[in-house]
Amino acid sequence: MLLSTPASVMPRKGISENVAGLKARPRPRLRSWRTIYFGVFGGDMLGLVGTLVLALLVATAVLGPWLVTHDPILTTPGTLLPPSGEHWLGTDHFGRDVFSRTITSLRVDFVVAVIGVSGAIFIGSVIGLVCGYLGGWLDDVVMRFVDIV
């Protein structure tokens, strides 16, 4: 029968003995914004500007309820007012605040865009998979139709 010694009774190694066996890992190199920019956009400035504009629009849509200054549906007697401190983009012909309506409509626009693009990707993928699997005359007809479009 073997007797085992509990871990609390076993002698411990000193700190210097534990540290001596460890090897220093190289510190990870911090990546600069230029490295990230060229890695993601390949130096394309228009891609960066487009991404920043899209990020700004998405942030505006998410924070929309806190950014609107007036009720977007409420009509007022002041119709077709120019931009001012009260109405940042003016009012329309019903007296509704254009800035509030624009910010509110961003949310609906993004939902419609995501649904439309997702539907087009799904339908195109299904048609492409069927034509690629079957081939033959169906593939030729669909390919000519896509060329025309």
PDB file of C-alpha atoms in Angstrom:
ATOM      1  CA  MET A   1       0.000   0.000   0.000  1.00  0.00           C
ATOM      2  CA  LEU A   2       1.412   3.343  -1.059  1.00  0.00           C
ATOM      3  CA  LEU A   3       1.139   6.309   1.173  1.00  0.00           C
ATOM      4  CA  SER A   4       0.835   9.685  -0.496  1.00  0.00           C
ATOM      5  CA  THR A   5       1.829  12.916   1.098  1.00  0.00           C
ATOM      6  CA  PRO A   6      -0.751  15.725   0.923  1.00  0.00           C
ATOM      7  CA  ALA A   7       0.229  18.776  -1.094  1.00  0.00           C
ATOM      8  CA  SER A   8       0.179  21.000   1.986  1.00  0.00           C
ATOM      9  CA  VAL A   9       2.901  18.900   3.643  1.00  0.00           C
ATOM     10  CA  MET A  10       5.197  18.562   0.602  1.00  0.00           C
ATOM     11  CA  PRO A  11       8.159  20.916   0.476  1.00  0.00           C
ATOM     12  CA  ARG A  12       7.735  23.810  -1.955  1.00  0.00           C
ATOM     13  CA  LYS A  13      10.339  25.061  -4.327  1.00  0.00           C
ATOM     14  CA  GLY A  14      11.684  28.519  -3.778  1.00  0.00           C
ATOM     15  CA  ILE A  15      10.605  31.406  -5.985  1.00  0.00           C
ATOM     16  CA  SER A  16      14.016  31.596  -7.643  1.00  0.00           C
ATOM     17  CA  GLU A  17      13.823  27.930  -8.662  1.00  0.00           C
ATOM     18  CA  ASN A  18      10.358  28.402 -10.217  1.00  0.00           C
ATOM     19  CA  VAL A  19      11.295  31.566 -12.125  1.00  0.00           C
ATOM     20  CA  ALA A  20      14.559  30.147 -13.431  1.00  0.00           C
ATOM     21  CA  GLY A  21      12.740  27.538 -15.511  1.00  0.00           C
ATOM     22  CA  LEU A  22      10.482  30.046 -17.219  1.00  0.00           C
ATOM     23  CA  LYS A  23      11.368  31.544 -20.560  1.00  0.00           C
ATOM     24  CA  ALA A  24      10.487  35.108 -21.345  1.00  0.00           C
ATOM     25  CA  ARG A  25       7.827  35.417 -24.031  1.00  0.00           C
ATOM     26  CA  PRO A  26       8.315  38.151 -26.581  1.00  0.00           C
ATOM     27  CA  ARG A  27       5.956  41.047 -26.044  1.00  0.00           C
ATOM     28  CA  PRO A  28       3.282  41.347 -28.721  1.00  0.00           C
ATOM     29  CA  ARG A  29       4.025  44.160 -31.099  1.00  0.00           C
ATOM     30  CA  LEU A  30       1.527  46.974 -30.966  1.00  0.00           C
ATOM     31  CA  ARG A  31      -0.020  47.655 -34.348  1.00  0.00           C
ATOM     32  CA  SER A  32      -0.209  51.230 -35.463  1.00  0.00           C
ATOM     33  CA  TRP A  33      -3.247  52.724 -37.158  1.00  0.00           C
ATOM     34  CA  ARG A  34      -1.300  52.801 -40.440  1.00  0.00           C
ATOM     35  CA  THR A  35      -0.767  49.039 -40.346  1.00  0.00           C
ATOM     36  CA  ILE A  36      -4.453  48.459 -39.701  1.00  0.00           C
ATOM     37  CA  TYR A  37      -5.446  50.983 -42.396  1.00  0.00           C
ATOM     38  CA  PHE A  38      -3.276  49.381 -45.081  1.00  0.00           C
ATOM     39  CA  GLY A  39      -4.272  45.889 -43.981  1.00  0.00           C
ATOM     40  CA  VAL A  40      -7.996  46.564 -44.157  1.00  0.00           C
ATOM     41  CA  PHE A  41      -8.308  49.159 -46.930  1.00  0.00           C
ATOM     42  CA  GLY A  42      -5.129  48.547 -48.908  1.00  0.00           C
ATOM     43  CA  GLY A  43      -4.383  52.268 -48.917  1.00  0.00           C
ATOM     44  CA  ASP A  44      -7.760  53.179 -50.455  1.00  0.00           C
ATOM     45  CA  MET A  45      -8.760  56.533 -48.958  1.00  0.00           C
ATOM     46  CA  LEU A  46     -12.282  56.417 -50.444  1.00  0.00           C
ATOM     47  CA  GLY A  47     -12.906  53.094 -48.700  1.00  0.00           C
ATOM     48  CA  LEU A  48     -11.925  54.638 -45.385  1.00  0.00           C
ATOM     49  CA  VAL A  49     -14.143  57.686 -45.952  1.00  0.00           C
ATOM     50  CA  GLY A  50     -17.079  55.469 -46.965  1.00  0.00           C
ATOM     51  CA  THR A  51     -16.650  53.329 -43.879  1.00  0.00           C
ATOM     52  CA  LEU A  52     -16.539  56.379 -41.625  1.00  0.00           C
ATOM     53  CA  VAL A  53     -19.691  57.837 -43.225  1.00  0.00           C
ATOM     54  CA  LEU A  54     -21.505  54.502 -42.855  1.00  0.00           C
ATOM     55  CA  ALA A  55     -20.394  54.239 -39.216  1.00  0.00           C
ATOM     56  CA  LEU A  56     -21.661  57.767 -38.592  1.00  0.00           C
ATOM     57  CA  LEU A  57     -25.035  56.950 -40.163  1.00  0.00           C
ATOM     58  CA  VAL A  58     -25.391  53.731 -38.163  1.00  0.00           C
ATOM     59  CA  ALA A  59     -24.480  55.542 -34.937  1.00  0.00           C
ATOM     60  CA  THR A  60     -27.015  58.240 -35.780  1.00  0.00           C
ATOM     61  CA  ALA A  61     -29.697  55.631 -36.426  1.00  0.00           C
ATOM     62  CA  VAL A  62     -28.950  53.839 -33.153  1.00  0.00           C
ATOM     63  CA  LEU A  63     -28.880  57.057 -31.119  1.00  0.00           C
ATOM     64  CA  GLY A  64     -31.782  58.569 -33.086  1.00  0.00           C
ATOM     65  CA  PRO A  65     -34.394  58.762 -30.331  1.00  0.00           C
ATOM     66  CA  TRP A  66     -31.992  60.818 -28.194  1.00  0.00           C
ATOM     67  CA  LEU A  67     -30.937  63.115 -31.049  1.00  0.00           C
ATOM     68  CA  VAL A  68     -34.296  64.279 -32.385  1.00  0.00           C
ATOM     69  CA  THR A  69     -35.293  67.767 -31.298  1.00  0.00           C
ATOM     70  CA  HIS A  70     -39.011  67.679 -32.213  1.00  0.00           C
ATOM     71  CA  ASP A  71     -41.733  65.137 -32.818  1.00  0.00           C
ATOM     72  CA  PRO A  72     -41.258  64.055 -36.464  1.00  0.00           C
ATOM     73  CA  ILE A  73     -45.009  63.753 -37.091  1.00  0.00           C
ATOM     74  CA  LEU A  74     -46.218  66.883 -35.278  1.00  0.00           C
ATOM     75  CA  THR A  75     -47.333  69.655 -37.629  1.00  0.00           C
ATOM     76  CA  THR A  76     -46.850  73.305 -36.744  1.00  0.00           C
ATOM     77  CA  PRO A  77     -48.108  76.545 -38.297  1.00  0.00           C
ATOM     78  CA  GLY A  78     -44.576  77.457 -39.427  1.00  0.00           C
ATOM     79  CA  THR A  79     -44.380  75.915 -42.887  1.00  0.00           C
ATOM     80  CA  LEU A  80     -41.278  75.946 -45.085  1.00  0.00           C
ATOM     81  CA  LEU A  81     -39.146  77.671 -42.460  1.00  0.00           C
ATOM     82  CA  PRO A  82     -35.441  77.967 -43.296  1.00  0.00           C
ATOM     83  CA  PRO A  83     -32.823  76.277 -41.087  1.00  0.00           C
ATOM     84  CA  SER A  84     -32.519  77.935 -37.682  1.00  0.00           C
ATOM     85  CA  GLY A  85     -31.526  77.194 -34.110  1.00  0.00           C
ATOM     86  CA  GLU A  86     -34.931  75.669 -33.393  1.00  0.00           C
ATOM     87  CA  HIS A  87     -35.313  73.696 -36.640  1.00  0.00           C
ATOM     88  CA  TRP A  88     -31.801  72.664 -37.731  1.00  0.00           C
ATOM     89  CA  LEU A  89     -32.843  71.705 -41.294  1.00  0.00           C
ATOM     90  CA  GLY A  90     -35.982  73.818 -41.447  1.00  0.00           C
ATOM     91  CA  THR A  91     -39.562  72.595 -41.820  1.00  0.00           C
ATOM     92  CA  ASP A  92     -41.484  71.042 -44.696  1.00  0.00           C
ATOM     93  CA  HIS A  93     -44.748  72.232 -46.274  1.00  0.00           C
ATOM     94  CA  PHE A  94     -46.748  70.754 -43.377  1.00  0.00           C
ATOM     95  CA  GLY A  95     -44.574  72.421 -40.721  1.00  0.00           C
ATOM     96  CA  ARG A  96     -42.837  69.187 -39.651  1.00  0.00           C
ATOM     97  CA  ASP A  97     -39.192  69.338 -38.541  1.00  0.00           C
ATOM     98  CA  VAL A  98     -37.004  67.980 -41.364  1.00  0.00           C
ATOM     99  CA  PHE A  99     -34.048  67.064 -39.100  1.00  0.00           C
ATOM    100  CA  SER A 100     -36.230  64.942 -36.803  1.00  0.00           C
ATOM    101  CA  ARG A 101     -37.876  63.235 -39.766  1.00  0.00           C
ATOM    102  CA  THR A 102     -34.501  62.465 -41.348  1.00  0.00           C
ATOM    103  CA  ILE A 103     -33.043  60.948 -38.173  1.00  0.00           C
ATOM    104  CA  THR A 104     -36.197  58.912 -37.542  1.00  0.00           C
ATOM    105  CA  SER A 105     -36.301  57.608 -41.106  1.00  0.00           C
ATOM    106  CA  LEU A 106     -32.714  56.298 -40.895  1.00  0.00           C
ATOM    107  CA  ARG A 107     -33.837  53.339 -38.784  1.00  0.00           C
ATOM    108  CA  VAL A 108     -36.517  52.311 -41.269  1.00  0.00           C
ATOM    109  CA  ASP A 109     -34.124  52.818 -44.195  1.00  0.00           C
ATOM    110  CA  PHE A 110     -31.506  50.499 -42.679  1.00  0.00           C
ATOM    111  CA  VAL A 111     -34.080  47.783 -41.987  1.00  0.00           C
ATOM    112  CA  VAL A 112     -35.405  47.977 -45.562  1.00  0.00           C
ATOM    113  CA  ALA A 113     -31.850  47.924 -46.974  1.00  0.00           C
ATOM    114  CA  VAL A 114     -30.820  44.880 -44.904  1.00  0.00           C
ATOM    115  CA  ILE A 115     -33.973  42.958 -45.852  1.00  0.00           C
ATOM    116  CA  GLY A 116     -33.601  43.845 -49.539  1.00  0.00           C
ATOM    117  CA  VAL A 117     -29.932  42.913 -49.767  1.00  0.00           C
ATOM    118  CA  SER A 118     -30.445  39.714 -47.764  1.00  0.00           C
ATOM    119  CA  GLY A 119     -33.318  38.704 -50.043  1.00  0.00           C
ATOM    120  CA  ALA A 120     -31.272  39.387 -53.182  1.00  0.00           C
ATOM    121  CA  ILE A 121     -28.322  37.389 -51.836  1.00  0.00           C
ATOM    122  CA  PHE A 122     -30.581  34.466 -50.918  1.00  0.00           C
ATOM    123  CA  ILE A 123     -32.434  34.381 -54.251  1.00  0.00           C
ATOM    124  CA  GLY A 124     -29.229  34.803 -56.264  1.00  0.00           C
ATOM    125  CA  SER A 125     -27.478  32.076 -54.292  1.00  0.00           C
ATOM    126  CA  VAL A 126     -30.335  29.609 -54.784  1.00  0.00           C
ATOM    127  CA  ILE A 127     -30.515  30.312 -58.537  1.00  0.00           C
ATOM    128  CA  GLY A 128     -26.733  30.054 -58.832  1.00  0.00           C
ATOM    129  CA  LEU A 129     -26.611  26.770 -56.923  1.00  0.00           C
ATOM    130  CA  VAL A 130     -29.405  25.231 -59.030  1.00  0.00           C
ATOM    131  CA  CYS A 131     -27.817  26.356 -62.307  1.00  0.00           C
ATOM    132  CA  GLY A 132     -24.376  25.209 -61.204  1.00  0.00           C
ATOM    133  CA  TYR A 133     -25.683  21.812 -60.145  1.00  0.00           C
ATOM    134  CA  LEU A 134     -27.887  21.145 -63.184  1.00  0.00           C
ATOM    135  CA  GLY A 135     -25.804  22.946 -65.814  1.00  0.00           C
ATOM    136  CA  GLY A 136     -26.776  22.477 -69.443  1.00  0.00           C
ATOM    137  CA  TRP A 137     -29.301  24.677 -71.221  1.00  0.00           C
ATOM    138  CA  LEU A 138     -30.777  26.090 -67.972  1.00  0.00           C
ATOM    139  CA  ASP A 139     -27.363  27.408 -66.980  1.00  0.00           C
ATOM    140  CA  ASP A 140     -26.906  28.980 -70.417  1.00  0.00           C
ATOM    141  CA  VAL A 141     -30.336  30.662 -70.376  1.00  0.00           C
ATOM    142  CA  VAL A 142     -29.877  32.065 -66.867  1.00  0.00           C
ATOM    143  CA  MET A 143     -26.352  33.236 -67.696  1.00  0.00           C
ATOM    144  CA  ARG A 144     -27.613  35.089 -70.794  1.00  0.00           C
ATOM    145  CA  PHE A 145     -30.407  36.669 -68.750  1.00  0.00           C
ATOM    146  CA  VAL A 146     -27.902  37.864 -66.139  1.00  0.00           C
ATOM    147  CA  ASP A 147     -25.688  39.230 -68.917  1.00  0.00           C
ATOM    148  CA  ILE A 148     -28.641  41.232 -70.267  1.00  0.00           C
ATOM    149  CA  VAL A 149     -29.501  42.586 -66.827  1.00  0.00           C
TER     150      VAL A 149
END
